[in-house]
Coordinates of C-alpha atoms in Angstrom, one line a residue:
X493 CA -3.7 -12.6 -14.1
X494 CA -3.2 -11.5 -10.5
X495 CA -2.5 -15.1 -9.4
X496 CA 0.9 -14.7 -11.2
X497 CA 1.7 -11.4 -9.5
X498 CA 3.3 -10.5 -6.2
X499 CA 0.7 -9.3 -3.8
X500 CA 2.7 -7.0 -1.6
X501 CA 2.0 -7.0 2.2
X502 CA 3.0 -3.6 3.3
X503 CA 4.3 -2.8 6.8
X504 CA 1.4 -0.3 7.3
X505 CA -0.8 -1.3 10.2
X506 CA -4.4 -0.3 10.9
X507 CA -3.2 2.2 13.5
X508 CA -1.1 4.1 11.0
X509 CA -2.4 6.9 8.7
X510 CA 0.4 6.5 6.1
X511 CA 4.0 5.5 5.6
X512 CA 6.7 7.2 3.7
X513 CA 9.9 5.5 2.3
X514 CA 12.7 7.7 0.9
X515 CA 15.8 6.2 -0.7
X516 CA 18.5 6.7 -3.3
X517 CA 19.3 3.7 -5.4
X518 CA 21.1 2.6 -8.6
X519 CA 18.4 0.4 -10.1
X520 CA 14.7 -0.6 -9.8
X521 CA 14.6 -4.1 -8.4
X522 CA 11.0 -4.7 -7.2
X523 CA 8.9 -6.9 -9.4
X524 CA 5.4 -6.2 -10.8
X525 CA 3.1 -6.2 -7.9
X526 CA -0.1 -4.9 -6.3
X527 CA -1.5 -4.1 -2.8
X528 CA -4.6 -2.7 -1.2
X529 CA -3.0 0.6 -0.2
X530 CA -3.0 3.7 -2.4
X531 CA 0.5 4.7 -3.4
X532 CA 1.9 8.1 -4.4
X533 CA 5.3 7.6 -6.0
X534 CA 7.8 10.4 -6.7
X535 CA 10.8 9.5 -8.9
X536 CA 13.8 11.7 -9.8
X537 CA 17.0 11.1 -11.9
X538 CA 15.5 8.1 -13.7
X539 CA 15.2 9.1 -17.4
X540 CA 14.5 6.1 -19.7
X541 CA 13.4 3.8 -16.9
X542 CA 10.2 2.0 -17.7
X543 CA 6.8 2.4 -15.9
X544 CA 4.2 -0.4 -15.9
X545 CA 0.8 0.6 -14.5
X546 CA -2.1 -1.9 -15.3
X547 CA -1.9 -2.5 -19.0
X548 CA 0.0 0.8 -19.6
X549 CA 3.8 0.7 -20.4
X550 CA 5.9 3.8 -21.0
X551 CA 9.5 5.0 -20.7
X552 CA 9.7 7.8 -18.2
X553 CA 11.4 11.3 -18.1
X554 CA 13.8 12.7 -15.7
X555 CA 11.2 13.2 -13.0
X556 CA 7.6 12.0 -12.4
X557 CA 4.8 11.7 -9.9
X558 CA 2.3 8.9 -10.1
X559 CA -0.8 7.9 -8.0
X560 CA -1.5 4.2 -8.0
X561 CA -5.0 3.0 -6.8
X562 CA -5.9 0.1 -4.7
X563 CA -5.0 -3.4 -6.2
X564 CA -3.7 -2.0 -9.4
X565 CA -0.6 -3.8 -10.6
X566 CA 2.4 -1.6 -11.1
X567 CA 6.2 -1.5 -11.2
X568 CA 9.1 0.6 -12.4
X569 CA 12.0 -1.1 -14.2
X570 CA 15.6 0.1 -14.9
X571 CA 15.3 -0.6 -18.6
X572 CA 17.6 1.9 -20.3
X573 CA 18.2 4.2 -17.3
X574 CA 21.9 5.0 -16.8
X575 CA 21.6 7.0 -13.6
X576 CA 23.2 5.4 -10.4
X577 CA 21.5 8.0 -8.1
X578 CA 17.8 7.4 -8.6
X579 CA 15.8 9.1 -5.9
X580 CA 12.4 7.5 -5.0
X581 CA 9.9 8.6 -2.4
X582 CA 7.0 6.3 -1.9
X583 CA 3.9 7.3 0.2
X584 CA 1.4 4.6 1.0
X585 CA -1.9 5.0 2.8
X586 CA -4.9 2.8 3.6
X587 CA -7.7 2.6 1.1
X588 CA -10.1 3.6 3.9
X589 CA -8.0 6.4 5.4
X590 CA -10.7 8.7 4.1
X591 CA -14.1 7.5 5.0
X592 CA -16.6 7.3 2.1
X593 CA -19.0 9.7 3.9
X594 CA -16.1 12.1 4.6
X595 CA -15.1 12.1 0.9
X596 CA -18.7 13.0 -0.1
X597 CA -18.4 16.4 1.6
X598 CA -18.2 19.3 -0.9
X599 CA -14.6 20.3 -0.1
X600 CA -13.4 16.7 -0.6
X601 CA -15.1 16.1 -3.9
X602 CA -11.9 16.6 -5.9
X603 CA -9.9 14.1 -3.8
X604 CA -12.8 11.6 -4.1
X605 CA -12.7 11.9 -7.9
X606 CA -9.0 11.6 -8.1
X607 CA -8.9 8.4 -5.9
X608 CA -11.6 6.9 -8.2
X609 CA -9.4 7.7 -11.2
X610 CA -6.3 6.4 -9.5
X611 CA -7.8 2.9 -9.8
X612 CA -6.4 3.2 -13.4
X613 CA -3.2 5.1 -12.4
X614 CA -2.6 8.8 -12.7
X615 CA 0.5 10.5 -14.0
X616 CA 0.7 14.1 -13.0
X617 CA 2.0 16.9 -15.3
X618 CA 5.6 17.9 -15.2
X619 CA 4.5 21.4 -13.9
X620 CA 2.6 19.8 -11.1
X621 CA 5.4 17.5 -10.2
X622 CA 7.9 20.3 -10.1
X623 CA 5.6 22.4 -8.0
X624 CA 4.9 19.7 -5.4
X625 CA 8.3 18.0 -5.3
X626 CA 9.7 20.1 -2.5
X627 CA 6.7 19.5 -0.3
X628 CA 6.8 15.7 -0.9
X629 CA 10.6 15.7 -0.1
X630 CA 10.0 17.7 3.1
X631 CA 7.0 15.6 4.3
X632 CA 9.2 13.3 6.4
X633 CA 10.4 16.5 8.4
X634 CA 6.8 17.0 9.7
X635 CA 5.5 15.4 12.8
X636 CA 2.3 13.7 13.8
X637 CA -0.9 15.5 12.9
X638 CA 0.9 18.2 10.9
X639 CA 2.2 15.5 8.6
X640 CA -1.4 14.1 8.0
X641 CA -2.7 17.6 7.3
X642 CA 0.2 18.2 4.9
X643 CA -0.5 14.9 3.0
X644 CA -4.2 15.9 2.7
X645 CA -3.1 19.3 1.4
X646 CA -0.8 17.7 -1.2
X647 CA -3.6 15.3 -2.3
X648 CA -6.0 18.2 -2.6
X649 CA -3.5 20.2 -4.7
X650 CA -2.9 17.1 -6.9
X651 CA -6.7 16.6 -7.3
X652 CA -7.2 20.1 -8.7
X653 CA -4.1 20.1 -10.9
X654 CA -4.3 20.3 -14.6
X655 CA -3.2 17.9 -17.4
X656 CA -3.2 14.7 -15.3
X657 CA -3.1 11.6 -17.5
X658 CA -5.1 8.4 -16.8
X659 CA -2.8 5.5 -17.6
X660 CA -4.6 2.1 -17.7
X661 CA -7.6 1.0 -19.6
X662 CA -11.0 1.2 -17.8
X663 CA -11.7 -2.5 -18.0
X664 CA -8.3 -3.6 -16.8
X665 CA -8.7 -3.3 -13.0
X666 CA -12.5 -3.5 -12.8
X667 CA -12.2 -0.4 -10.6
X668 CA -12.8 -2.2 -7.3
X669 CA -14.5 -0.3 -4.5
X670 CA -12.3 0.5 -1.6
X671 CA -14.6 -0.4 1.1
X672 CA -15.9 -3.9 2.0
X673 CA -19.5 -2.5 2.5
X674 CA -19.9 -4.9 5.4
X675 CA -19.9 -4.1 9.1
X676 CA -19.4 -7.8 9.8
X677 CA -16.2 -7.9 7.7
X678 CA -14.9 -4.6 9.2
X679 CA -15.6 -5.9 12.8
X680 CA -13.8 -9.2 12.2
X681 CA -10.8 -7.5 10.5
X682 CA -10.6 -5.1 13.4
X683 CA -10.6 -8.0 15.9
X684 CA -7.9 -9.8 13.9
X685 CA -5.7 -6.6 13.8
X686 CA -6.0 -6.2 17.6
X687 CA -5.3 -9.9 18.4
X688 CA -2.9 -11.0 15.7
X689 CA -0.3 -11.9 18.3
X690 CA -2.6 -14.5 19.9
X691 CA -4.2 -17.7 18.5
X692 CA -7.3 -16.9 16.5
X693 CA -9.6 -19.5 15.2
X694 CA -12.3 -19.4 12.4
X695 CA -14.9 -20.3 15.0
X696 CA -13.9 -17.3 17.1
X697 CA -14.4 -14.7 14.3
X698 CA -17.5 -16.5 12.9
X699 CA -19.1 -16.0 16.3
X700 CA -18.3 -12.3 16.2
X701 CA -20.2 -12.1 12.9
X702 CA -23.1 -14.2 14.3
X703 CA -22.6 -16.8 11.6
X704 CA -21.7 -20.5 11.3
X705 CA -18.1 -21.3 10.5
X706 CA -19.0 -22.5 7.0
X707 CA -21.3 -19.6 6.2
X708 CA -18.7 -17.0 7.5
X709 CA -15.9 -18.7 5.6
X710 CA -17.8 -18.3 2.3
X711 CA -19.0 -14.7 3.2
X712 CA -15.5 -13.6 4.1
X713 CA -14.0 -15.0 0.9
X714 CA -16.7 -13.4 -1.2
X715 CA -16.3 -10.0 0.3
X716 CA -12.5 -9.8 0.6
X717 CA -11.2 -12.1 -2.1
X718 CA -9.1 -13.9 0.6
X719 CA -9.7 -16.8 2.9
X720 CA -9.8 -16.2 6.6
X721 CA -6.4 -17.9 7.1
X722 CA -4.8 -16.0 4.3
X723 CA -6.0 -12.7 5.7
X724 CA -4.8 -13.5 9.2
X725 CA -1.4 -14.5 7.8
X726 CA -1.2 -11.2 5.9
X727 CA -2.0 -9.1 9.0
X728 CA 0.6 -11.0 10.9
X729 CA 3.2 -10.6 8.2
X730 CA 2.4 -6.9 7.9
X731 CA 3.1 -6.4 11.6
X732 CA 6.3 -8.6 11.3
X733 CA 7.5 -6.4 8.4
X734 CA 7.0 -3.4 10.6
X735 CA 8.9 -4.9 13.5
X736 CA 11.8 -5.9 11.2
X737 CA 12.1 -2.3 10.1
X738 CA 11.5 -0.6 13.4
X739 CA 13.2 -2.8 15.9
X740 CA 16.4 -4.6 16.5
X741 CA 14.6 -7.7 17.9
X742 CA 15.8 -11.0 16.5
X743 CA 13.8 -12.7 13.7
X744 CA 12.6 -15.4 16.1
X745 CA 11.4 -12.7 18.6
X746 CA 9.5 -10.9 15.7
X747 CA 7.9 -14.2 14.6
X748 CA 6.6 -15.1 18.1
X749 CA 5.4 -11.5 18.8
X750 CA 3.4 -11.6 15.6
X751 CA 1.5 -14.9 16.3
X752 CA 3.9 -17.4 14.5
X753 CA 4.8 -20.1 17.0
X754 CA 7.3 -21.8 14.6
X755 CA 10.3 -19.9 13.3
X756 CA 10.7 -22.3 10.3
X757 CA 7.1 -21.8 9.3
X758 CA 7.5 -18.1 9.7
X759 CA 10.5 -18.0 7.4
X760 CA 8.8 -20.2 4.8
X761 CA 5.6 -18.1 4.7
X762 CA 7.5 -14.8 4.7
X763 CA 9.7 -15.9 1.7
X764 CA 6.6 -17.2 -0.2
X765 CA 4.6 -14.0 0.3
X766 CA 7.4 -11.4 0.0
X767 CA 9.9 -13.3 -2.3
X768 CA 12.8 -12.7 0.2
X769 CA 13.8 -13.9 3.6
X770 CA 13.0 -11.8 6.7
X771 CA 16.8 -11.2 7.0
X772 CA 17.0 -9.9 3.4
X773 CA 13.9 -7.8 3.9
X774 CA 15.4 -6.1 7.0
X775 CA 18.6 -5.4 5.1
X776 CA 16.8 -3.9 2.1
X777 CA 15.4 -1.0 4.2
X778 CA 18.5 1.1 4.2
X779 CA 16.6 4.3 3.3
X780 CA 14.5 6.4 5.6
X781 CA 11.1 4.9 6.5
X782 CA 8.6 6.8 8.7
X783 CA 5.1 5.8 9.9
X784 CA 2.5 8.3 10.9

């Protein structure tokens, strides 16, 4: 099923805690997709738009707040929504932002449970949404560590809220774990994230893992679901996306700074993975995007 879906490569890098994107738009235009990051999506002025989370489909009310777990397919569609001023705030954070051991501490147990449930999608109650909407809308006004603390506080308040609804069937997403449970994989991904702008070979990362090329290639695909080359490409595209948003560098400069030594190849891969050109991608970010 997922082979037919768009796998979104978000601009969030390993150095970021989370990203927040706020915009006002006249329609929903992003296709059904999934990504590794958790996503908290606040939507206002979108009555009769349609929400798709996993195998769940429902027309939405005026305002809603949804937490989408790692690798769960999701999208919102305009459907019968007549509003031309739809407000959307999307917060994305890494699936390993909160370490598994950290989440097992007593005070974090509610957040841990909520993140587990979000692998099926969670719709929060109208009362909870109304209560937390001002804080979500003000989150981009906070700076640095204060913004991370506020995000944790929002997640905690959501985790202890009442009348949350689980949206997708339990069997649909196979509730994937959000850690690779492998120090070798974490070590090689860390190396790739730090050296994405340089040539990196399979032999190089296989040596880091103390494995032969063939054995590492099989091991990496088994643990991550991706080939080594696909993962490296996605890391590079993530950094390129970030630079397209954050900088005024030319598309060619962005490509070369992110490890692509051929601009035509970069354009082709970018369009294949993101369903738009780098130029169109840059132009689509007319809202406010912050990285923390």
